[in-house]
């Protein structure tokens, strides 16, 4: 059933009910298998939760307000449902294609991405390089109506499930740090293979894989945007991706903090609730204050994003602050859960494991500090 979007409150309530009914019962099995089933994507598509900002003519909902994406992310976190794959599909690839693809490409790809019949991924990171696109070694050489692609990518979210992958390739090897283009490589294209699923310490329901291209033949009609402008496209799209990760960070910190507050009021030691000890009370008071600051920071960032005022540096700042805070909150809260927190299937244990990736993907904290410091003239 398609979720109505007549108001934010109704949308949130509908997302919560949908996830509880359709997704949560199946999720433990998917986490155990390390892969969400195709039905996951199809159900999200049928509910109208994919491609929210895409115009209706291409199968989307035509809702550009980023608060819809925030609500979905928050409800996924509350329900304990895997998030990175949806961020990659919705907030990264689908938004790339809607803004950069030509009319023919939009008609060819977007309806199936919005319906969940196709799953999307983005492939930038390589075995020898991560955040710096200048280090890309995957090469695409044009031969008539096709590109011949050779190279590999690693740590790719949705790498196993993906039917359409936006791949960063080098199309002009003579341009140092430039000459990057984006190609849409589709399932079963000759010369495209995948490695076995990579086993991660967290986000077990989100599949991650290595991708290999050996003389992979890609039609020129799968070039996204203009040749050699890939770096410009990355910089234009990065604020949205980092805002998405920041949303996950704040929602996760809020969830584990509330769960911990409930726990420390009930769990006793030395004949009193562990939350009543001064050290624990003061630590939780500090975390509560910092998480509330992060929520205000995020709400402001979403407003600025909706107004078109959210910059690359803004995105670096908020991702740095919120993801580092998420890790801190997850660690302190796990400690307060004691032995229970160290169990993989506990709320505290899962949150701690999932938090660790947040300061790595989408730009490491170290890279973000480089961006911020350069903006300060340093």
mmCIF file of C-alpha atoms in Angstrom:
data_model
loop_
_atom_site.group_PDB
_atom_site.id
_atom_site.type_symbol
_atom_site.label_atom_id
_atom_site.label_comp_id
_atom_site.label_asym_id
_atom_site.label_seq_id
_atom_site.Cartn_x
_atom_site.Cartn_y
_atom_site.Cartn_z
ATOM 1 C CA UNK A 1 0.000 0.000 0.000
ATOM 2 C CA UNK A 2 1.344 3.414 -0.985
ATOM 3 C CA UNK A 3 2.048 5.677 1.996
ATOM 4 C CA UNK A 4 0.284 9.033 1.861
ATOM 5 C CA UNK A 5 2.343 12.181 2.359
ATOM 6 C CA UNK A 6 -0.307 14.774 3.239
ATOM 7 C CA UNK A 7 1.598 15.849 6.388
ATOM 8 C CA UNK A 8 4.907 15.114 8.099
ATOM 9 C CA UNK A 9 3.209 13.657 11.178
ATOM 10 C CA UNK A 10 1.047 11.328 9.135
ATOM 11 C CA UNK A 11 4.010 10.330 6.993
ATOM 12 C CA UNK A 12 6.045 9.463 10.099
ATOM 13 C CA UNK A 13 3.213 7.408 11.581
ATOM 14 C CA UNK A 14 2.699 5.577 8.277
ATOM 15 C CA UNK A 15 6.434 4.815 7.930
ATOM 16 C CA UNK A 16 6.529 3.438 11.466
ATOM 17 C CA UNK A 17 3.503 1.198 10.904
ATOM 18 C CA UNK A 18 4.784 0.003 7.534
ATOM 19 C CA UNK A 19 8.209 -0.937 8.881
ATOM 20 C CA UNK A 20 6.726 -2.740 11.886
ATOM 21 C CA UNK A 21 4.365 -4.705 9.660
ATOM 22 C CA UNK A 22 6.409 -5.443 6.547
ATOM 23 C CA UNK A 23 10.114 -5.177 7.358
ATOM 24 C CA UNK A 24 10.896 -5.776 11.048
ATOM 25 C CA UNK A 25 9.625 -9.402 11.149
ATOM 26 C CA UNK A 26 11.986 -10.385 8.305
ATOM 27 C CA UNK A 27 14.965 -8.300 9.318
ATOM 28 C CA UNK A 28 16.690 -10.725 11.746
ATOM 29 C CA UNK A 29 16.849 -13.328 8.982
ATOM 30 C CA UNK A 30 18.376 -10.819 6.586
ATOM 31 C CA UNK A 31 20.969 -9.765 9.134
ATOM 32 C CA UNK A 32 21.893 -13.402 9.713
ATOM 33 C CA UNK A 33 22.263 -13.925 5.948
ATOM 34 C CA UNK A 34 24.201 -10.667 5.498
ATOM 35 C CA UNK A 35 21.845 -9.579 2.739
ATOM 36 C CA UNK A 36 18.364 -8.069 2.585
ATOM 37 C CA UNK A 37 16.126 -9.924 0.163
ATOM 38 C CA UNK A 38 14.771 -8.349 -2.999
ATOM 39 C CA UNK A 39 11.349 -8.185 -1.358
ATOM 40 C CA UNK A 40 12.791 -5.509 0.957
ATOM 41 C CA UNK A 41 13.325 -3.154 -1.970
ATOM 42 C CA UNK A 42 10.062 -4.060 -3.668
ATOM 43 C CA UNK A 43 8.068 -3.368 -0.502
ATOM 44 C CA UNK A 44 9.802 -0.008 -0.048
ATOM 45 C CA UNK A 45 8.990 0.823 -3.672
ATOM 46 C CA UNK A 46 5.341 -0.198 -3.368
ATOM 47 C CA UNK A 47 5.039 1.983 -0.275
ATOM 48 C CA UNK A 48 6.477 4.953 -2.201
ATOM 49 C CA UNK A 49 9.556 5.291 0.029
ATOM 50 C CA UNK A 50 12.117 5.221 -2.797
ATOM 51 C CA UNK A 51 12.866 8.243 -4.962
ATOM 52 C CA UNK A 52 10.835 10.656 -2.864
ATOM 53 C CA UNK A 53 12.353 13.712 -4.593
ATOM 54 C CA UNK A 54 12.074 12.272 -8.123
ATOM 55 C CA UNK A 55 9.251 13.788 -10.165
ATOM 56 C CA UNK A 56 6.112 11.636 -10.706
ATOM 57 C CA UNK A 57 6.775 11.321 -14.450
ATOM 58 C CA UNK A 58 9.763 9.121 -13.547
ATOM 59 C CA UNK A 59 7.987 7.165 -10.810
ATOM 60 C CA UNK A 60 8.842 9.323 -7.786
ATOM 61 C CA UNK A 61 6.750 11.420 -5.413
ATOM 62 C CA UNK A 62 7.976 14.882 -6.379
ATOM 63 C CA UNK A 63 8.735 15.892 -2.781
ATOM 64 C CA UNK A 64 11.983 17.862 -2.606
ATOM 65 C CA UNK A 65 11.703 18.716 1.088
ATOM 66 C CA UNK A 66 14.557 16.858 2.747
ATOM 67 C CA UNK A 67 12.518 16.408 5.919
ATOM 68 C CA UNK A 68 10.842 13.416 4.287
ATOM 69 C CA UNK A 69 14.234 11.699 3.985
ATOM 70 C CA UNK A 70 15.013 12.583 7.612
ATOM 71 C CA UNK A 71 11.759 11.049 8.841
ATOM 72 C CA UNK A 72 12.333 7.805 6.954
ATOM 73 C CA UNK A 73 15.891 7.518 8.302
ATOM 74 C CA UNK A 74 14.763 8.195 11.864
ATOM 75 C CA UNK A 75 12.041 5.553 11.682
ATOM 76 C CA UNK A 76 14.453 3.010 10.170
ATOM 77 C CA UNK A 77 16.833 3.594 13.083
ATOM 78 C CA UNK A 78 14.057 3.289 15.659
ATOM 79 C CA UNK A 79 12.899 0.043 14.058
ATOM 80 C CA UNK A 80 16.453 -1.350 14.028
ATOM 81 C CA UNK A 81 16.433 -1.709 10.245
ATOM 82 C CA UNK A 82 19.592 -1.498 8.127
ATOM 83 C CA UNK A 83 20.174 2.008 6.763
ATOM 84 C CA UNK A 84 23.332 2.350 4.572
ATOM 85 C CA UNK A 85 21.844 0.570 1.564
ATOM 86 C CA UNK A 86 18.842 2.885 1.498
ATOM 87 C CA UNK A 87 21.044 5.963 1.834
ATOM 88 C CA UNK A 88 23.177 4.766 -1.106
ATOM 89 C CA UNK A 89 20.126 3.969 -3.241
ATOM 90 C CA UNK A 90 17.933 6.954 -2.340
ATOM 91 C CA UNK A 91 20.084 9.863 -1.234
ATOM 92 C CA UNK A 92 23.098 9.190 -3.432
ATOM 93 C CA UNK A 93 22.441 7.331 -6.693
ATOM 94 C CA UNK A 94 18.816 8.282 -7.325
ATOM 95 C CA UNK A 95 19.558 11.938 -6.609
ATOM 96 C CA UNK A 96 22.631 11.781 -8.888
ATOM 97 C CA UNK A 97 20.556 10.408 -11.741
ATOM 98 C CA UNK A 98 17.631 12.771 -11.256
ATOM 99 C CA UNK A 99 19.915 15.803 -11.385
ATOM 100 C CA UNK A 100 22.504 14.650 -13.951
ATOM 101 C CA UNK A 101 20.957 12.051 -16.269
ATOM 102 C CA UNK A 102 19.441 13.014 -19.610
ATOM 103 C CA UNK A 103 15.793 12.369 -20.451
ATOM 104 C CA UNK A 104 16.397 8.979 -22.045
ATOM 105 C CA UNK A 105 18.446 7.776 -19.087
ATOM 106 C CA UNK A 106 15.853 8.985 -16.583
ATOM 107 C CA UNK A 107 13.119 7.107 -18.432
ATOM 108 C CA UNK A 108 15.314 4.016 -18.599
ATOM 109 C CA UNK A 109 16.442 3.847 -14.968
ATOM 110 C CA UNK A 110 14.438 5.963 -12.545
ATOM 111 C CA UNK A 111 11.025 4.212 -12.674
ATOM 112 C CA UNK A 112 12.575 0.865 -11.716
ATOM 113 C CA UNK A 113 14.752 2.457 -9.017
ATOM 114 C CA UNK A 114 11.677 4.134 -7.543
ATOM 115 C CA UNK A 115 9.637 0.914 -7.681
ATOM 116 C CA UNK A 116 12.391 -1.176 -6.099
ATOM 117 C CA UNK A 117 12.655 -3.447 -9.129
ATOM 118 C CA UNK A 118 16.266 -2.290 -9.466
ATOM 119 C CA UNK A 119 18.764 -1.657 -6.672
ATOM 120 C CA UNK A 120 21.432 1.037 -6.996
ATOM 121 C CA UNK A 121 24.972 1.488 -5.711
ATOM 122 C CA UNK A 122 27.778 3.981 -6.112
ATOM 123 C CA UNK A 123 31.371 2.809 -6.588
ATOM 124 C CA UNK A 124 34.192 5.230 -5.854
ATOM 125 C CA UNK A 125 36.543 3.571 -3.358
ATOM 126 C CA UNK A 126 39.335 1.368 -4.693
ATOM 127 C CA UNK A 127 41.757 -1.028 -2.986
ATOM 128 C CA UNK A 128 44.524 1.587 -3.223
ATOM 129 C CA UNK A 129 42.556 4.739 -2.435
ATOM 130 C CA UNK A 130 39.453 6.053 -0.728
ATOM 131 C CA UNK A 131 38.356 9.640 -0.228
ATOM 132 C CA UNK A 132 40.711 11.212 -2.800
ATOM 133 C CA UNK A 133 39.222 10.744 -6.269
ATOM 134 C CA UNK A 134 42.558 11.823 -7.764
ATOM 135 C CA UNK A 135 43.837 8.358 -6.820
ATOM 136 C CA UNK A 136 41.291 6.529 -8.980
ATOM 137 C CA UNK A 137 42.940 3.840 -11.104
ATOM 138 C CA UNK A 138 39.871 2.345 -12.781
ATOM 139 C CA UNK A 139 40.174 3.426 -16.421
ATOM 140 C CA UNK A 140 37.538 3.789 -19.132
ATOM 141 C CA UNK A 141 38.798 4.101 -22.711
ATOM 142 C CA UNK A 142 36.366 5.053 -25.398
ATOM 143 C CA UNK A 143 36.193 2.828 -28.462
ATOM 144 C CA UNK A 144 33.469 4.027 -30.800
ATOM 145 C CA UNK A 145 30.079 3.681 -29.128
ATOM 146 C CA UNK A 146 31.489 1.962 -26.043
ATOM 147 C CA UNK A 147 33.891 2.427 -23.159
ATOM 148 C CA UNK A 148 36.242 -0.373 -22.158
ATOM 149 C CA UNK A 149 36.480 -0.317 -18.351
ATOM 150 C CA UNK A 150 39.325 -1.954 -16.420
ATOM 151 C CA UNK A 151 39.907 -1.804 -12.679
ATOM 152 C CA UNK A 152 38.201 -2.618 -9.401
ATOM 153 C CA UNK A 153 36.237 -1.073 -6.559
ATOM 154 C CA UNK A 154 35.904 -2.149 -2.944
ATOM 155 C CA UNK A 155 33.699 -1.632 0.141
ATOM 156 C CA UNK A 156 30.707 -0.984 -2.103
ATOM 157 C CA UNK A 157 27.378 -0.756 -0.273
ATOM 158 C CA UNK A 158 24.668 -2.761 -2.114
ATOM 159 C CA UNK A 159 27.499 -4.338 -4.102
ATOM 160 C CA UNK A 160 25.804 -7.752 -4.214
ATOM 161 C CA UNK A 161 22.211 -6.634 -4.712
ATOM 162 C CA UNK A 162 22.888 -3.759 -7.112
ATOM 163 C CA UNK A 163 21.511 -3.844 -10.659
ATOM 164 C CA UNK A 164 22.802 -0.382 -11.571
ATOM 165 C CA UNK A 165 26.084 0.984 -10.256
ATOM 166 C CA UNK A 166 27.352 4.528 -10.749
ATOM 167 C CA UNK A 167 31.091 3.962 -11.167
ATOM 168 C CA UNK A 168 33.795 6.624 -10.978
ATOM 169 C CA UNK A 169 36.310 6.042 -13.776
ATOM 170 C CA UNK A 170 39.330 7.792 -15.224
ATOM 171 C CA UNK A 171 38.560 8.928 -18.773
ATOM 172 C CA UNK A 172 41.533 11.256 -19.246
ATOM 173 C CA UNK A 173 44.720 9.895 -17.684
ATOM 174 C CA UNK A 174 46.598 13.039 -18.684
ATOM 175 C CA UNK A 175 44.674 15.216 -16.240
ATOM 176 C CA UNK A 176 46.202 14.949 -12.779
ATOM 177 C CA UNK A 177 43.439 14.881 -10.166
ATOM 178 C CA UNK A 178 40.810 15.423 -12.850
ATOM 179 C CA UNK A 179 39.584 13.558 -15.904
ATOM 180 C CA UNK A 180 37.022 11.594 -13.823
ATOM 181 C CA UNK A 181 33.703 10.529 -15.309
ATOM 182 C CA UNK A 182 30.632 8.659 -14.095
ATOM 183 C CA UNK A 183 29.432 5.542 -15.893
ATOM 184 C CA UNK A 184 26.308 3.547 -15.093
ATOM 185 C CA UNK A 185 27.338 -0.106 -15.199
ATOM 186 C CA UNK A 186 24.454 -2.551 -15.188
ATOM 187 C CA UNK A 187 24.074 -6.107 -13.975
ATOM 188 C CA UNK A 188 25.399 -8.774 -16.357
ATOM 189 C CA UNK A 189 27.375 -6.406 -18.573
ATOM 190 C CA UNK A 190 30.246 -8.429 -20.117
ATOM 191 C CA UNK A 191 33.441 -8.123 -18.088
ATOM 192 C CA UNK A 192 31.709 -7.106 -14.840
ATOM 193 C CA UNK A 193 32.012 -9.499 -11.882
ATOM 194 C CA UNK A 194 31.570 -9.307 -8.108
ATOM 195 C CA UNK A 195 33.587 -10.772 -5.288
ATOM 196 C CA UNK A 196 32.101 -12.639 -2.350
ATOM 197 C CA UNK A 197 30.186 -10.522 0.181
ATOM 198 C CA UNK A 198 32.549 -8.786 2.604
ATOM 199 C CA UNK A 199 31.971 -9.635 6.258
ATOM 200 C CA UNK A 200 31.674 -6.475 8.327
ATOM 201 C CA UNK A 201 31.594 -5.936 12.077
ATOM 202 C CA UNK A 202 28.321 -3.986 11.809
ATOM 203 C CA UNK A 203 25.342 -3.217 9.553
ATOM 204 C CA UNK A 204 25.014 -6.933 8.868
ATOM 205 C CA UNK A 205 21.873 -6.607 6.749
ATOM 206 C CA UNK A 206 23.595 -4.192 4.355
ATOM 207 C CA UNK A 207 25.590 -6.100 1.735
ATOM 208 C CA UNK A 208 29.075 -4.890 0.839
ATOM 209 C CA UNK A 209 31.293 -6.243 -1.947
ATOM 210 C CA UNK A 210 34.269 -5.824 -4.234
ATOM 211 C CA UNK A 211 33.569 -5.151 -7.915
ATOM 212 C CA UNK A 212 35.835 -6.083 -10.820
ATOM 213 C CA UNK A 213 35.916 -4.758 -14.381
ATOM 214 C CA UNK A 214 37.905 -6.680 -16.971
ATOM 215 C CA UNK A 215 37.435 -5.089 -20.394
ATOM 216 C CA UNK A 216 33.873 -4.359 -19.306
ATOM 217 C CA UNK A 217 31.987 -3.055 -22.312
ATOM 218 C CA UNK A 218 29.792 -0.065 -21.355
ATOM 219 C CA UNK A 219 27.737 1.851 -23.944
ATOM 220 C CA UNK A 220 28.525 5.552 -24.278
ATOM 221 C CA UNK A 221 24.812 6.110 -23.643
ATOM 222 C CA UNK A 222 25.535 5.117 -20.021
ATOM 223 C CA UNK A 223 27.783 8.133 -19.448
ATOM 224 C CA UNK A 224 26.170 10.260 -16.748
ATOM 225 C CA UNK A 225 26.519 13.977 -17.343
ATOM 226 C CA UNK A 226 29.558 15.133 -19.293
ATOM 227 C CA UNK A 227 32.874 13.388 -19.656
ATOM 228 C CA UNK A 228 35.681 14.417 -17.257
ATOM 229 C CA UNK A 229 33.372 16.370 -14.923
ATOM 230 C CA UNK A 230 33.005 13.623 -12.329
ATOM 231 C CA UNK A 231 34.892 15.514 -9.607
ATOM 232 C CA UNK A 232 32.577 18.488 -9.999
ATOM 233 C CA UNK A 233 29.548 16.197 -9.717
ATOM 234 C CA UNK A 234 30.963 14.558 -6.586
ATOM 235 C CA UNK A 235 31.471 17.919 -4.913
ATOM 236 C CA UNK A 236 27.948 19.009 -5.831
ATOM 237 C CA UNK A 237 26.340 15.847 -4.445
ATOM 238 C CA UNK A 238 28.525 15.326 -1.374
ATOM 239 C CA UNK A 239 26.567 17.666 0.944
ATOM 240 C CA UNK A 240 23.432 15.543 0.576
ATOM 241 C CA UNK A 241 25.271 12.293 1.249
ATOM 242 C CA UNK A 242 26.981 13.690 4.340
ATOM 243 C CA UNK A 243 23.726 15.164 5.596
ATOM 244 C CA UNK A 244 22.185 11.689 5.250
ATOM 245 C CA UNK A 245 24.975 10.128 7.317
ATOM 246 C CA UNK A 246 24.613 12.889 9.911
ATOM 247 C CA UNK A 247 20.899 12.125 10.159
ATOM 248 C CA UNK A 248 21.734 8.484 10.882
ATOM 249 C CA UNK A 249 24.217 9.650 13.532
ATOM 250 C CA UNK A 250 21.801 11.881 15.426
ATOM 251 C CA UNK A 251 18.906 9.416 15.256
ATOM 252 C CA UNK A 252 21.170 6.596 16.456
ATOM 253 C CA UNK A 253 22.570 8.652 19.339
ATOM 254 C CA UNK A 254 19.067 9.626 20.428
ATOM 255 C CA UNK A 255 17.870 6.038 20.276
ATOM 256 C CA UNK A 256 20.697 4.458 22.263
ATOM 257 C CA UNK A 257 20.648 7.271 24.833
ATOM 258 C CA UNK A 258 16.920 6.780 25.477
ATOM 259 C CA UNK A 259 17.332 3.017 25.626
ATOM 260 C CA UNK A 260 20.164 3.429 28.119
ATOM 261 C CA UNK A 261 18.160 5.820 30.297
ATOM 262 C CA UNK A 262 15.389 3.229 30.499
ATOM 263 C CA UNK A 263 17.920 0.540 31.380
ATOM 264 C CA UNK A 264 19.839 2.408 34.106
ATOM 265 C CA UNK A 265 16.598 3.256 35.913
ATOM 266 C CA UNK A 266 15.787 -0.452 36.241
ATOM 267 C CA UNK A 267 19.186 -2.130 36.571
ATOM 268 C CA UNK A 268 20.390 -2.134 40.194
ATOM 269 C CA UNK A 269 23.786 -2.436 41.850
ATOM 270 C CA UNK A 270 24.487 -2.118 45.574
ATOM 271 C CA UNK A 271 20.753 -1.846 46.206
ATOM 272 C CA UNK A 272 20.160 1.175 43.989
ATOM 273 C CA UNK A 273 19.556 1.880 40.276
ATOM 274 C CA UNK A 274 22.872 2.281 38.475
ATOM 275 C CA UNK A 275 21.596 5.514 36.973
ATOM 276 C CA UNK A 276 21.473 7.071 40.433
ATOM 277 C CA UNK A 277 25.252 6.980 40.958
ATOM 278 C CA UNK A 278 26.704 10.464 40.597
ATOM 279 C CA UNK A 279 29.285 9.535 37.954
ATOM 280 C CA UNK A 280 26.660 7.871 35.777
ATOM 281 C CA UNK A 281 24.144 10.700 36.278
ATOM 282 C CA UNK A 282 26.655 13.351 35.319
ATOM 283 C CA UNK A 283 27.898 11.431 32.295
ATOM 284 C CA UNK A 284 24.351 10.920 31.030
ATOM 285 C CA UNK A 285 23.580 14.587 31.626
ATOM 286 C CA UNK A 286 26.551 15.540 29.440
ATOM 287 C CA UNK A 287 25.532 13.102 26.699
ATOM 288 C CA UNK A 288 21.944 14.340 26.810
ATOM 289 C CA UNK A 289 23.137 17.925 26.398
ATOM 290 C CA UNK A 290 25.445 17.092 23.482
ATOM 291 C CA UNK A 291 22.815 15.003 21.697
ATOM 292 C CA UNK A 292 20.278 17.821 22.028
ATOM 293 C CA UNK A 293 22.825 20.243 20.561
ATOM 294 C CA UNK A 294 23.366 17.815 17.677
ATOM 295 C CA UNK A 295 19.600 17.676 17.026
ATOM 296 C CA UNK A 296 19.406 21.469 16.825
ATOM 297 C CA UNK A 297 22.463 21.488 14.556
ATOM 298 C CA UNK A 298 20.889 18.863 12.274
ATOM 299 C CA UNK A 299 17.522 20.642 12.070
ATOM 300 C CA UNK A 300 19.305 23.853 11.105
ATOM 301 C CA UNK A 301 21.353 22.014 8.472
ATOM 302 C CA UNK A 302 18.201 20.492 6.957
ATOM 303 C CA UNK A 303 16.616 23.951 6.743
ATOM 304 C CA UNK A 304 19.716 25.326 5.025
ATOM 305 C CA UNK A 305 19.784 22.360 2.648
ATOM 306 C CA UNK A 306 16.154 22.945 1.681
ATOM 307 C CA UNK A 307 17.004 26.582 0.963
ATOM 308 C CA UNK A 308 20.015 25.642 -1.183
ATOM 309 C CA UNK A 309 22.432 27.243 1.312
ATOM 310 C CA UNK A 310 24.107 24.100 2.654
ATOM 311 C CA UNK A 311 27.750 24.042 1.517
ATOM 312 C CA UNK A 312 30.448 21.407 1.214
ATOM 313 C CA UNK A 313 32.139 22.834 4.316
ATOM 314 C CA UNK A 314 28.837 22.848 6.222
ATOM 315 C CA UNK A 315 28.464 19.175 5.352
ATOM 316 C CA UNK A 316 32.004 18.393 6.509
ATOM 317 C CA UNK A 317 31.410 20.120 9.842
ATOM 318 C CA UNK A 318 28.130 18.403 10.656
ATOM 319 C CA UNK A 319 29.285 14.951 9.606
ATOM 320 C CA UNK A 320 32.459 15.323 11.674
ATOM 321 C CA UNK A 321 30.575 16.480 14.771
ATOM 322 C CA UNK A 322 27.597 14.132 14.671
ATOM 323 C CA UNK A 323 29.401 10.915 13.743
ATOM 324 C CA UNK A 324 32.134 11.405 16.324
ATOM 325 C CA UNK A 325 29.412 12.127 18.885
ATOM 326 C CA UNK A 326 27.474 9.033 17.823
ATOM 327 C CA UNK A 327 30.547 6.896 18.475
ATOM 328 C CA UNK A 328 31.076 8.508 21.860
ATOM 329 C CA UNK A 329 27.451 8.009 22.920
ATOM 330 C CA UNK A 330 27.422 4.405 21.688
ATOM 331 C CA UNK A 331 30.584 3.610 23.634
ATOM 332 C CA UNK A 332 29.485 5.224 26.909
ATOM 333 C CA UNK A 333 26.047 3.622 26.698
ATOM 334 C CA UNK A 334 27.447 0.169 26.007
ATOM 335 C CA UNK A 335 29.572 0.505 29.169
ATOM 336 C CA UNK A 336 26.472 1.279 31.212
ATOM 337 C CA UNK A 337 24.797 -1.884 29.910
ATOM 338 C CA UNK A 338 27.647 -3.995 31.289
ATOM 339 C CA UNK A 339 27.733 -7.587 30.058
ATOM 340 C CA UNK A 340 24.408 -7.161 28.257
ATOM 341 C CA UNK A 341 25.929 -4.444 26.087
ATOM 342 C CA UNK A 342 28.655 -6.785 24.883
ATOM 343 C CA UNK A 343 26.125 -9.173 23.350
ATOM 344 C CA UNK A 344 25.989 -8.791 19.565
ATOM 345 C CA UNK A 345 22.193 -8.877 19.421
ATOM 346 C CA UNK A 346 21.597 -6.375 22.232
ATOM 347 C CA UNK A 347 20.450 -2.868 21.304
ATOM 348 C CA UNK A 348 23.610 -1.378 22.807
ATOM 349 C CA UNK A 349 25.870 -3.911 21.098
ATOM 350 C CA UNK A 350 24.310 -3.414 17.661
ATOM 351 C CA UNK A 351 24.371 0.347 17.985
ATOM 352 C CA UNK A 352 28.050 0.313 18.980
ATOM 353 C CA UNK A 353 29.016 -1.921 16.055
ATOM 354 C CA UNK A 354 26.989 0.065 13.528
ATOM 355 C CA UNK A 355 28.345 3.382 14.806
ATOM 356 C CA UNK A 356 31.937 2.540 13.990
ATOM 357 C CA UNK A 357 31.509 2.851 10.231
ATOM 358 C CA UNK A 358 29.995 6.313 10.450
ATOM 359 C CA UNK A 359 33.299 8.157 10.830
ATOM 360 C CA UNK A 360 34.763 6.263 7.872
ATOM 361 C CA UNK A 361 32.387 6.137 4.912
ATOM 362 C CA UNK A 362 31.229 9.283 3.162
ATOM 363 C CA UNK A 363 34.561 10.919 4.013
ATOM 364 C CA UNK A 364 36.672 10.018 7.044
ATOM 365 C CA UNK A 365 36.869 12.367 10.015
ATOM 366 C CA UNK A 366 40.481 13.111 9.057
ATOM 367 C CA UNK A 367 39.519 14.143 5.517
ATOM 368 C CA UNK A 368 36.660 16.275 6.851
ATOM 369 C CA UNK A 369 39.055 18.134 9.145
ATOM 370 C CA UNK A 370 41.281 18.844 6.137
ATOM 371 C CA UNK A 371 38.297 20.381 4.323
ATOM 372 C CA UNK A 372 37.295 22.461 7.336
ATOM 373 C CA UNK A 373 40.830 23.674 8.066
ATOM 374 C CA UNK A 374 41.352 24.719 4.446
ATOM 375 C CA UNK A 375 38.142 26.764 4.613
ATOM 376 C CA UNK A 376 39.769 28.589 7.558
ATOM 377 C CA UNK A 377 42.762 29.548 5.427
ATOM 378 C CA UNK A 378 45.062 27.041 7.084
#
